[in-house]
CSV table of C-alpha atoms in Angstrom, one decimal:
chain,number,residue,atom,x,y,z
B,197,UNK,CA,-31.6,-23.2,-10.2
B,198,UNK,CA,-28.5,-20.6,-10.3
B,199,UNK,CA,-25.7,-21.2,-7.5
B,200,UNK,CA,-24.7,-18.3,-5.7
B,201,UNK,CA,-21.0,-16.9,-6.5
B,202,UNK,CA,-20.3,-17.8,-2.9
B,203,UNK,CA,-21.3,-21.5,-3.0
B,204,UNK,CA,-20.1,-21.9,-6.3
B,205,UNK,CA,-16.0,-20.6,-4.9
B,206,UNK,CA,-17.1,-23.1,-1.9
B,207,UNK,CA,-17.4,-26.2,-4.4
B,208,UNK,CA,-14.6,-25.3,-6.5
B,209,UNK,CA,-12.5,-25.0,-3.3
B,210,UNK,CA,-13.6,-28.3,-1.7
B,211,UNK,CA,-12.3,-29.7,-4.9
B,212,UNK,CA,-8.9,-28.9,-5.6
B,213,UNK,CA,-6.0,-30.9,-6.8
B,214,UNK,CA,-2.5,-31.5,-5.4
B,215,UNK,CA,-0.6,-32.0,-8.7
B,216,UNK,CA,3.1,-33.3,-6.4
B,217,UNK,CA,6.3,-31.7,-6.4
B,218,UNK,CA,9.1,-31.8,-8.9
B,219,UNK,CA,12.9,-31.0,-8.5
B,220,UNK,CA,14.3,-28.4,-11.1
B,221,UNK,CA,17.4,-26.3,-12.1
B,222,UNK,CA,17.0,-23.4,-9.9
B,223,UNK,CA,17.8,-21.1,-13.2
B,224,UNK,CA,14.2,-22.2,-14.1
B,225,UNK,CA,11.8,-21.2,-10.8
B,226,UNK,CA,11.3,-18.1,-11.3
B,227,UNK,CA,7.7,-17.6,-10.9
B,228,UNK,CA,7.4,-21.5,-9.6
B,229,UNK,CA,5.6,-22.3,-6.4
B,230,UNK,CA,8.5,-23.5,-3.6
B,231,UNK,CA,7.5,-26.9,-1.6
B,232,UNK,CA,10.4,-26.6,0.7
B,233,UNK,CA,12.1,-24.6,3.1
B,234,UNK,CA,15.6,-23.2,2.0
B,235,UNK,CA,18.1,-23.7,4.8
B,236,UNK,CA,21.2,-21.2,5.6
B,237,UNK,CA,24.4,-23.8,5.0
B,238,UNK,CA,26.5,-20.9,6.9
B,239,UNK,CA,25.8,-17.8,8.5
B,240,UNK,CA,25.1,-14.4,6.5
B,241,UNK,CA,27.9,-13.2,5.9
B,242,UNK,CA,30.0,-16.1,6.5
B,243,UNK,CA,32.7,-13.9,7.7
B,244,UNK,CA,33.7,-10.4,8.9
B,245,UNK,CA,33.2,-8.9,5.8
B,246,UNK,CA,34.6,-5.9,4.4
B,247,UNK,CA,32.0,-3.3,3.1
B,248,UNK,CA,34.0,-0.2,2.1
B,249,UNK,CA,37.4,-0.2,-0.3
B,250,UNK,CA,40.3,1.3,2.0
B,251,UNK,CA,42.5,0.3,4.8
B,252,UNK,CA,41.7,-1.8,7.8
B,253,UNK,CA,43.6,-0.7,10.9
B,254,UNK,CA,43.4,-1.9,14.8
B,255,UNK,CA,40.7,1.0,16.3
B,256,UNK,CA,43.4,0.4,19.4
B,257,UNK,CA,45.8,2.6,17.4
B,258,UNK,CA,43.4,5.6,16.5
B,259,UNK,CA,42.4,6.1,20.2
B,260,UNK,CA,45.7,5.9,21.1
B,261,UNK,CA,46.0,9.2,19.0
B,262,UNK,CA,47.5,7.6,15.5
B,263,UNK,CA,46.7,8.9,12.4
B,264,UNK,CA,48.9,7.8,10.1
B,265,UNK,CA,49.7,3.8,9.4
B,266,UNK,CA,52.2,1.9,7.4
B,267,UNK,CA,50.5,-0.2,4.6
B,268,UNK,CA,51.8,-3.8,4.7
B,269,UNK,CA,50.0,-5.5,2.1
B,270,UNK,CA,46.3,-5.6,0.5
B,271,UNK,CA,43.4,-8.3,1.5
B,272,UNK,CA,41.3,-8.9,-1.8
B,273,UNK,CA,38.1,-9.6,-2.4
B,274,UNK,CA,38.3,-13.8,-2.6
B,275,UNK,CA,42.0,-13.6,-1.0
B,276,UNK,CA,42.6,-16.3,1.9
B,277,UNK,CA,42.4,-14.1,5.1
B,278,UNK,CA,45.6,-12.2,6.0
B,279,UNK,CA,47.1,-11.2,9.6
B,280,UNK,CA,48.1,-7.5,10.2
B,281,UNK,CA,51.5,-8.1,11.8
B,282,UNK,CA,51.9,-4.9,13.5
B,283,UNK,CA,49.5,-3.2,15.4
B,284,UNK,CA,50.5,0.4,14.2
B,285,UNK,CA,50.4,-0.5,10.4
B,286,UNK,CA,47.4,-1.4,8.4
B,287,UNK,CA,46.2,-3.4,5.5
B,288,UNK,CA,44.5,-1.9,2.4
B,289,UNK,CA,41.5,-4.0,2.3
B,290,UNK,CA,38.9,-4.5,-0.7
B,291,UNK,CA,34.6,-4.6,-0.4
B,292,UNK,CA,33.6,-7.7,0.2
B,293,UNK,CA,37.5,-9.6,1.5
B,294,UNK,CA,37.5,-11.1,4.6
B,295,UNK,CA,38.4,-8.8,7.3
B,296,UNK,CA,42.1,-9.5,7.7
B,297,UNK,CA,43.1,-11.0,11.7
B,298,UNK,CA,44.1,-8.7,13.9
B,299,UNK,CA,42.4,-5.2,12.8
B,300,UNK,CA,38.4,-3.7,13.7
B,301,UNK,CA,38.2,-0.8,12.0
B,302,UNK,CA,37.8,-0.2,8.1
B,303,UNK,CA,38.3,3.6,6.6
B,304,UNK,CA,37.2,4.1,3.1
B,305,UNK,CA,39.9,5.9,1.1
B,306,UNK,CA,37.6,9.1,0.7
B,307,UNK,CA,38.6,9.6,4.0
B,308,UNK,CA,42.8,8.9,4.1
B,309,UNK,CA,45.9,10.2,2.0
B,310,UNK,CA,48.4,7.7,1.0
B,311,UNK,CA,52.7,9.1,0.1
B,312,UNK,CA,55.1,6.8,0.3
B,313,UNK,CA,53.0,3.8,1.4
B,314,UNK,CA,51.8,5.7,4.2
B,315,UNK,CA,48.0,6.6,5.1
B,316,UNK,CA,47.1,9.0,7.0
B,317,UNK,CA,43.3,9.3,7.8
B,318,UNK,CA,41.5,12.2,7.5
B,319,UNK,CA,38.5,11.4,9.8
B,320,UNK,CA,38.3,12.8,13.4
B,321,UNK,CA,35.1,10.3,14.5
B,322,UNK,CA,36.2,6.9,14.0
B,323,UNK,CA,34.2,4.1,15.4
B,324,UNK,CA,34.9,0.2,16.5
B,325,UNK,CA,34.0,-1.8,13.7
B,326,UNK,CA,33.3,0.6,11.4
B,327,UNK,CA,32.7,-0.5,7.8
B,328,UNK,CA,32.5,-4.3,8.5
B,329,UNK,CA,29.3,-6.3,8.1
B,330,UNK,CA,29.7,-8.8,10.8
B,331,UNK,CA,29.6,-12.7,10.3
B,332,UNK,CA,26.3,-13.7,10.8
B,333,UNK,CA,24.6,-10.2,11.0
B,334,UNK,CA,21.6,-11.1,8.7
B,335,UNK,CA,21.2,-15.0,9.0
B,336,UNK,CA,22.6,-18.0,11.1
B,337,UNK,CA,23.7,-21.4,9.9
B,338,UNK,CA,20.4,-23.3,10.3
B,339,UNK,CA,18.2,-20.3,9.8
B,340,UNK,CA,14.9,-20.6,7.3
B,341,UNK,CA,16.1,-18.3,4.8
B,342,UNK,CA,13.2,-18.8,2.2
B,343,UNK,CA,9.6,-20.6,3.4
B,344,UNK,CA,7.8,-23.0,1.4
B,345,UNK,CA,5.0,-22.1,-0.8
B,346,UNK,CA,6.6,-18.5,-1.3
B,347,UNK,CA,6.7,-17.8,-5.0
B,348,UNK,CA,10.3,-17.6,-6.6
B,349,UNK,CA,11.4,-14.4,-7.8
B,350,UNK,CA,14.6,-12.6,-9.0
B,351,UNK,CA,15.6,-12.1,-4.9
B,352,UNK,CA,15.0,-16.1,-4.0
B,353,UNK,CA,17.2,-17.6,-7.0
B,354,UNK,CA,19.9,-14.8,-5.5
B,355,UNK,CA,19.0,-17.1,-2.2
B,356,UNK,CA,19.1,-20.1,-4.1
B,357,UNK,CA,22.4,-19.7,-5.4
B,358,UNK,CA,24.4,-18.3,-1.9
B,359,UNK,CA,23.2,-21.7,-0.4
B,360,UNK,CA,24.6,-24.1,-3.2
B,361,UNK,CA,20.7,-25.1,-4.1
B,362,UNK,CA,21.0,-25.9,-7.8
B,363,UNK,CA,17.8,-28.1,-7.9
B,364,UNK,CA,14.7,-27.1,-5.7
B,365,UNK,CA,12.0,-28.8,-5.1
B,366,UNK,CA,9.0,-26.6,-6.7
B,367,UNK,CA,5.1,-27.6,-7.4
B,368,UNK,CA,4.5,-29.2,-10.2
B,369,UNK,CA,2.6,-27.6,-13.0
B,370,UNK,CA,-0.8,-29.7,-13.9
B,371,UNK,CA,-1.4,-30.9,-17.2
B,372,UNK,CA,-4.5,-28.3,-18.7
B,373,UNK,CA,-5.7,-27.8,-22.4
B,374,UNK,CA,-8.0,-25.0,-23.4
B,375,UNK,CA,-10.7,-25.7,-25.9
B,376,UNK,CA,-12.7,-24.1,-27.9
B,377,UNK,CA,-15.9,-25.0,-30.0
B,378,UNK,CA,-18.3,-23.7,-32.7
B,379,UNK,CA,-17.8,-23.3,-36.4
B,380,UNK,CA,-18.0,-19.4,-36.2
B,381,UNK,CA,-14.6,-19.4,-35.3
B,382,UNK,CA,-11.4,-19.4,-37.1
B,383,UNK,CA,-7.8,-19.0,-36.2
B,384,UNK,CA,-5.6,-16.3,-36.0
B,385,UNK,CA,-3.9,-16.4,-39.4
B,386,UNK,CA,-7.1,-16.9,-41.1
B,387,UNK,CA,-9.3,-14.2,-42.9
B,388,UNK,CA,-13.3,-15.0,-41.3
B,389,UNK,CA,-15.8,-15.1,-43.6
B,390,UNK,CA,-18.4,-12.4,-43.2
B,391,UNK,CA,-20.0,-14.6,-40.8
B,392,UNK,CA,-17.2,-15.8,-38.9
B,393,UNK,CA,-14.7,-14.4,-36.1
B,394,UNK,CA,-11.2,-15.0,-34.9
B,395,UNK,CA,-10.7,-17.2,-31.8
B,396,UNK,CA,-9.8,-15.0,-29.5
B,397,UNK,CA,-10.7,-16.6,-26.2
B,398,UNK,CA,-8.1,-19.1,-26.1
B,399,UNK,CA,-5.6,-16.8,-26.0
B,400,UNK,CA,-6.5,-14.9,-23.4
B,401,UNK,CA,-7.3,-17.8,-21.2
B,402,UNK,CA,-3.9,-19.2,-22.6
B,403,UNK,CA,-1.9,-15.4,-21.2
B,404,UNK,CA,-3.9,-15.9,-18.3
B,405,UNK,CA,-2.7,-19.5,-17.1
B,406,UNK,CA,0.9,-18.0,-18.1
B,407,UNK,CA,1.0,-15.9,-14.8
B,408,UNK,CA,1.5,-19.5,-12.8
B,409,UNK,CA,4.4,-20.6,-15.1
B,410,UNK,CA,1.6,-22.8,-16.9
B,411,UNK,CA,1.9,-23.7,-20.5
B,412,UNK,CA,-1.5,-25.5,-21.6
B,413,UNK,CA,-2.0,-26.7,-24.9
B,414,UNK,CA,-4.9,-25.5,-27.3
B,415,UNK,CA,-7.4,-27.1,-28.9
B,416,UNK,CA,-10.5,-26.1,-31.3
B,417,UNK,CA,-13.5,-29.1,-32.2
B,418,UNK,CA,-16.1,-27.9,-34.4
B,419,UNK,CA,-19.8,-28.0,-33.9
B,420,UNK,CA,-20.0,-32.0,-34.9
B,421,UNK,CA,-21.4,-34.4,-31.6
B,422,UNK,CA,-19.8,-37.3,-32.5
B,423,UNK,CA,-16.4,-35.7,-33.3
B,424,UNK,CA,-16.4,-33.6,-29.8
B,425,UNK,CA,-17.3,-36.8,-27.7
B,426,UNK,CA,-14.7,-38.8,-29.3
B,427,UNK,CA,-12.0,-35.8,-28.9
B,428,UNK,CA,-13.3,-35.1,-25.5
B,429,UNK,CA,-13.0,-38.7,-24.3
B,430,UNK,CA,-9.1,-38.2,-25.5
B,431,UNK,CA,-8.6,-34.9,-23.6
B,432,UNK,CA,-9.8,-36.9,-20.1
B,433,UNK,CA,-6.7,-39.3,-20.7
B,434,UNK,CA,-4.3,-37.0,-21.5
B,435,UNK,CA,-4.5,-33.7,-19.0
B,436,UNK,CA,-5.5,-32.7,-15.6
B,437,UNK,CA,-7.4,-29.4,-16.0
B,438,UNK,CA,-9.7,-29.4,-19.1
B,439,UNK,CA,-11.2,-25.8,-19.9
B,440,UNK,CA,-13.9,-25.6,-22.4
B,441,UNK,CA,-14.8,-22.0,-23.6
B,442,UNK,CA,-18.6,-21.8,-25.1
B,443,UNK,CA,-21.1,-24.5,-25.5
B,444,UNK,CA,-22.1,-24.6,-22.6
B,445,UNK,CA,-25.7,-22.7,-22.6
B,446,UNK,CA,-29.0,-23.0,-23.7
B,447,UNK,CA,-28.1,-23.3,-27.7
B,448,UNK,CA,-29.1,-26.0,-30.3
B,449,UNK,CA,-25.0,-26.5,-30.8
B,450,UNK,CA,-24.5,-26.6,-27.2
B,451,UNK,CA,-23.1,-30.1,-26.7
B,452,UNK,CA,-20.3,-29.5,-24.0
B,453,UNK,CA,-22.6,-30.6,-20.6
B,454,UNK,CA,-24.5,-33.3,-22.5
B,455,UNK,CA,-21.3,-34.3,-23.6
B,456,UNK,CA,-19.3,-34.3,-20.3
B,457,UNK,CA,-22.2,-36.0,-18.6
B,458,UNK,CA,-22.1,-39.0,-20.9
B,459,UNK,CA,-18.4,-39.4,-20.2
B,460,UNK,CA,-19.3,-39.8,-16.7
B,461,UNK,CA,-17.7,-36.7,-15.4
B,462,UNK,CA,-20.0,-35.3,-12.5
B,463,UNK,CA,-21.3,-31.6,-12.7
B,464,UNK,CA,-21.1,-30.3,-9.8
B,465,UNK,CA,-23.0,-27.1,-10.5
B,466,UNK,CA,-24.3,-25.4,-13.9
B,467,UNK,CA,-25.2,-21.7,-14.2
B,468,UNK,CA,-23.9,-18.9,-11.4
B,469,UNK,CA,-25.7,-16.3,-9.9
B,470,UNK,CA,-23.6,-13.5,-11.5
B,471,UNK,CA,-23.1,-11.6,-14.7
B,472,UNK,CA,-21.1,-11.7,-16.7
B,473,UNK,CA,-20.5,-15.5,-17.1
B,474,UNK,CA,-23.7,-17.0,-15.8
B,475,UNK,CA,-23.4,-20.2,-17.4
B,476,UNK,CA,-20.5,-21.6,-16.3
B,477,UNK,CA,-20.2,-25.5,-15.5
B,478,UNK,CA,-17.5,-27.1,-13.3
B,479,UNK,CA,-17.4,-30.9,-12.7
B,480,UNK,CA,-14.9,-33.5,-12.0
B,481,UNK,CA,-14.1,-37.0,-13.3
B,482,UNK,CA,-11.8,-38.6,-10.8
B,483,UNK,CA,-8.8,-36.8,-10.2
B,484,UNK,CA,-9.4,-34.7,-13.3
B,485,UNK,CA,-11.3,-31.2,-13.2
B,486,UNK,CA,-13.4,-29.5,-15.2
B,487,UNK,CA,-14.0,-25.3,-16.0
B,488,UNK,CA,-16.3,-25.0,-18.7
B,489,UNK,CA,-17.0,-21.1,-19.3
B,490,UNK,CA,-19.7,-19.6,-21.4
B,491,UNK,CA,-18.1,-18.1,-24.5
B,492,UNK,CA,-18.1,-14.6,-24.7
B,493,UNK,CA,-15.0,-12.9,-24.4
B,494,UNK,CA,-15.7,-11.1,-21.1
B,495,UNK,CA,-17.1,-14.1,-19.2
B,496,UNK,CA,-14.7,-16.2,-20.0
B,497,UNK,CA,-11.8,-13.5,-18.8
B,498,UNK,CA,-13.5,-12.9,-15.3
B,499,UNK,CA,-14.5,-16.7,-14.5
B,500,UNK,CA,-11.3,-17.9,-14.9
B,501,UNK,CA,-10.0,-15.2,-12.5
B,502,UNK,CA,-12.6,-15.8,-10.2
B,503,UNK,CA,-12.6,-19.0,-10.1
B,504,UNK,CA,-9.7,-20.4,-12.0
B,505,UNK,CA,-6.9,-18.6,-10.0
B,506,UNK,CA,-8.6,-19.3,-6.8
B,507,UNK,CA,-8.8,-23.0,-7.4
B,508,UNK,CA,-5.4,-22.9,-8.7
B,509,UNK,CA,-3.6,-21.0,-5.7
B,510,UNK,CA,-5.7,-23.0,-3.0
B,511,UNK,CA,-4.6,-26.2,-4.9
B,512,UNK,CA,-0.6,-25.2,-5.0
B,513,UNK,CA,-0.3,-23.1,-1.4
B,514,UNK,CA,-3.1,-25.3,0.6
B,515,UNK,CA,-5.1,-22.3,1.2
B,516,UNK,CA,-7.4,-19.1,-0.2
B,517,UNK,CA,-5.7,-15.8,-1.3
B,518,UNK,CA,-7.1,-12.7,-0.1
B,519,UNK,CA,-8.5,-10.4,-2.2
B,520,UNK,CA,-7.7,-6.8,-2.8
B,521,UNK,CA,-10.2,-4.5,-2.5
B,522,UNK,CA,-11.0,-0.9,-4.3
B,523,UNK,CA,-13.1,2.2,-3.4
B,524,UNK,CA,-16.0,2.6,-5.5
B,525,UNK,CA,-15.4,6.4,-7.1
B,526,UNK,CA,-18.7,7.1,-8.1
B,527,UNK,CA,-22.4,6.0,-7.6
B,528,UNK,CA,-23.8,3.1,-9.4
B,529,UNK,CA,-27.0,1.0,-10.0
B,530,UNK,CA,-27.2,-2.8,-10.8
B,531,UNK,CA,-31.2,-3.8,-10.1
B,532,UNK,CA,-30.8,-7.6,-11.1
B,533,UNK,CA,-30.5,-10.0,-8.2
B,534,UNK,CA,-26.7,-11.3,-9.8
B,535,UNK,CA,-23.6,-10.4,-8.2
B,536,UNK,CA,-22.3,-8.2,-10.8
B,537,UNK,CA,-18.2,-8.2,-12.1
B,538,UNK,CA,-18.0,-4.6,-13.0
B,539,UNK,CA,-15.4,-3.6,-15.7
B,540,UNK,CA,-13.2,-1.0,-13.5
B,541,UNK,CA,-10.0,1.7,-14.0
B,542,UNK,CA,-8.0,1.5,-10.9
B,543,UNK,CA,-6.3,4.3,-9.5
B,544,UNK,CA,-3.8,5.3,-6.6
B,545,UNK,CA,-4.8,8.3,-4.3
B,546,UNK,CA,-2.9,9.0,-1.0
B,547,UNK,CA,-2.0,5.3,-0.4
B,548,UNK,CA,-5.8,4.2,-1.1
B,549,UNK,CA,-7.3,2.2,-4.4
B,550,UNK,CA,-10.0,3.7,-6.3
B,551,UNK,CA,-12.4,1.9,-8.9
B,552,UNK,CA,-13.4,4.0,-11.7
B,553,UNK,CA,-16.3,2.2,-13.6
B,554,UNK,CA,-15.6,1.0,-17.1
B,555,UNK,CA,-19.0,0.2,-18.8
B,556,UNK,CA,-18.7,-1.6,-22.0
B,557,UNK,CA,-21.0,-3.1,-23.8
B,558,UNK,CA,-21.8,-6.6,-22.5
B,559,UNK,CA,-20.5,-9.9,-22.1
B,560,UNK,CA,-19.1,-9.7,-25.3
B,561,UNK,CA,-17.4,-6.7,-25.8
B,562,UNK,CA,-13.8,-7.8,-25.5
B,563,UNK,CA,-12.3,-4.7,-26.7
B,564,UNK,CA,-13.3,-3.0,-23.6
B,565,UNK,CA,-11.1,-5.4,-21.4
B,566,UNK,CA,-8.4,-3.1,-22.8
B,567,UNK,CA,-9.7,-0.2,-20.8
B,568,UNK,CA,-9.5,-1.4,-17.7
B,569,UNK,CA,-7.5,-3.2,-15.3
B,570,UNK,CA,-9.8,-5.4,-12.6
B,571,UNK,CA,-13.8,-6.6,-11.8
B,572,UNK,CA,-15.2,-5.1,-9.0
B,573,UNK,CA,-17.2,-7.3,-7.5
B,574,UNK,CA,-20.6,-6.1,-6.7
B,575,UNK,CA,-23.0,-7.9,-4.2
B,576,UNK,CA,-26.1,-9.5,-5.2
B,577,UNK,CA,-27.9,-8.5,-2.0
B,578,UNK,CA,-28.1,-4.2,-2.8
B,579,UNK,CA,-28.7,-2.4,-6.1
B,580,UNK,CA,-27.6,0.7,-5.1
B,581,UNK,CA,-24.0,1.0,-5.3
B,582,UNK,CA,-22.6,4.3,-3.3
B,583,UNK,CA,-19.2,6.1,-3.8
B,584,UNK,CA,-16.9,5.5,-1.3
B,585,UNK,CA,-18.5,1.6,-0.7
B,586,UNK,CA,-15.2,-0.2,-0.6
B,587,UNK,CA,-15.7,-4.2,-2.9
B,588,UNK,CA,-12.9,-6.9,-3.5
B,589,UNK,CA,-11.3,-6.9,-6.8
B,590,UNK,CA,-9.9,-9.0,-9.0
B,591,UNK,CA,-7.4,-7.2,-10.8
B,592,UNK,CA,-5.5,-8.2,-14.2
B,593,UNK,CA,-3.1,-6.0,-14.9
């Protein structure tokens, strides 16, 4: 009996994994997953702070009807603060230096003359605090600055950084080797016999997992029983996440669920209501889980975006992802009862997404993954498929 796409994302989400956190050099998180909320040590700025290069006067003075000031010294940038003595001078001050004591006012020197250590501005409308970007104007001591479970990106290591946070505490990765099986297969490097392909699937399974920081290991068992049980058994004792690509269907060489059940791992379903990728297994042994995806190229690319990703997100931030959604662009017609992942071209019109079908040839045409850039996922419960019907997407590029 197939399980529908629905109850299969239900199982896979009742059974996700939380792999603990781990503290690391804040250099490394980009892309990591944060477990904890970055605190403001000071406020943002943590002083009046100069935001235009020229002289800082006392706005008293300018009111009063003066327009030209003695300079009596220069605030750098990184300068302890200095103290304009006399409220008709003013200090040359530097983006980003303390605003010195006793002055509110900053004109840029676009706008003043200096002779003879003079400046004389050349503005009529001057305003109070002009030029300055007030202590605390973006974020309080004490203020959440960066929330946990955001994921780190150029802007938050900036964060990181300004608060003195060289170690953050991040989600650990889990432990996951890809496998592959069958004797038709050979590596990369290797010419294939007229019979014979390149492993491909591995590597895009392996690119895929890279999007979450995660580095898994590969592995390839030929079509021998004995050899993949004991390899198998191995696999369990070593990593968290195993994912099998082929043997898992209806062939003579087929070993993977026979296999898995021996080893005591529990299936928890077999075979999916969808195409591509209907005979995908997922099972767990213990705190270890199991994605064993049919093996051509296709089904093995959307299931572990379907289901891989969501299992994986729900497992690091606690909770489901949303998922985009496209504008079918033109009519189309799927009559078996499967939800179908439609090959799709996405493109931006007037702020809206559009899904221009992509029809390949098949589960196994991998070439055509190259030509587009999400699934579209089409409902099992109509056939008829209208322009301008608006499906979720899962998108890869």
């Amino acid at each position: 009996m197939l399980t529908s796409v629905k109850e299969a994302l239900k199982t896979i989400l009742e059974n996700t994994e939380d792999f603990g956190t781990e503290s690391i050099h804040f250099l490394e998180a980009t892309g990591r997953i944060l477990k904890e909320n970055i605190i403001a040590d000071r406020d943002f700025p943590p002083f009046d702070r100069v935001s235009m290069d020229g002289i800082a006067i006392d706005f008293e003075m300018f009111e009063k009807g003066q327009k030209t000031f003695e300079i009596e010294n220069v605030q750098a940038a990184g300068s302890p603060q200095k103290t304009l003595e006399a409220k008709e001078n003013c200090l040359e001050a530097m983006t980003g230096a303390i605003l010195p004591k006793n002055t509110n006012c900053v004109i840029p020197y676009e706008k003043i003359h200096i002779e003879d250590n003079k400046a004389t501005i050349q503005e009529e409308n001057l305003r109070f605090f002009q030029n300055i970007h007030a202590k605390g104007k973006d974020q309080k001591v004490g203020d959440v600055l960066i929330e946990e479970n955001t994921e780190i990106s150029a802007a938050e290591i900036g964060i990181l950084a300004s608060v003195g946070k060289e170690f953050v505490k991040v989600a650990k990765l889990p432990k996951i080797v890809i496998v592959s099986t069958g004797d038709e297969l050979v590596d990369v490097n290797e010419t294939p016999e007229v019979h014979q392909i390149r492993r491909s699937n591995v590597y895009s399974l392996y690119s895929l997992l890279e999007k979450f920081k995660i580095k898994a290991d590969l592995k390839h068992i030929n079509d021998n029983k004995e050899v993949l049980e004991k390899t198998v058994k191995t696999l369990f004792e070593n990593y968290d996440v195993l994912i099998f690509s082929g043997a898992v269907s209806k062939g003579k060489f087929d070993f993977i669920p026979e296999i898995l059940n021996t080893l005591g791992v529990q299936k928890l379903f077999h075979k999916v209501q969808q195409r591509p990728g209907k005979p995908f297994w997922f099972g767990k042994k213990e705190n270890k889980t199991v994605f064993a995806f049919p093996g051509n190229p296709v089904s093995t690319y959307v299931n572990c975006i379907k289901y891989f990703y969501s299992w994986y997100e729900k497992s690091v931030f606690g909770q489901e992802k949303t998922l985009d959604t496209a504008i079918l662009s033109e009519d189309f017609t799927f009559k078996p009862s499967l939800t179908y992942f439609l090959q799709v071209k996405l493109e931006n019109k007037n702020g809206e997404t559009f899904a221009i079908p992509e029809k390949g040839n098949g589960s196994g045409d991998l070439a055509n993954l190259v030509s587009a850039d999400a699934f579209i996922e089409l409902s099992n419960e109509i056939t008829e498929f209208k322009k301008g019907m608006v499906f979720p997407i899962l998108k890869y590029r």
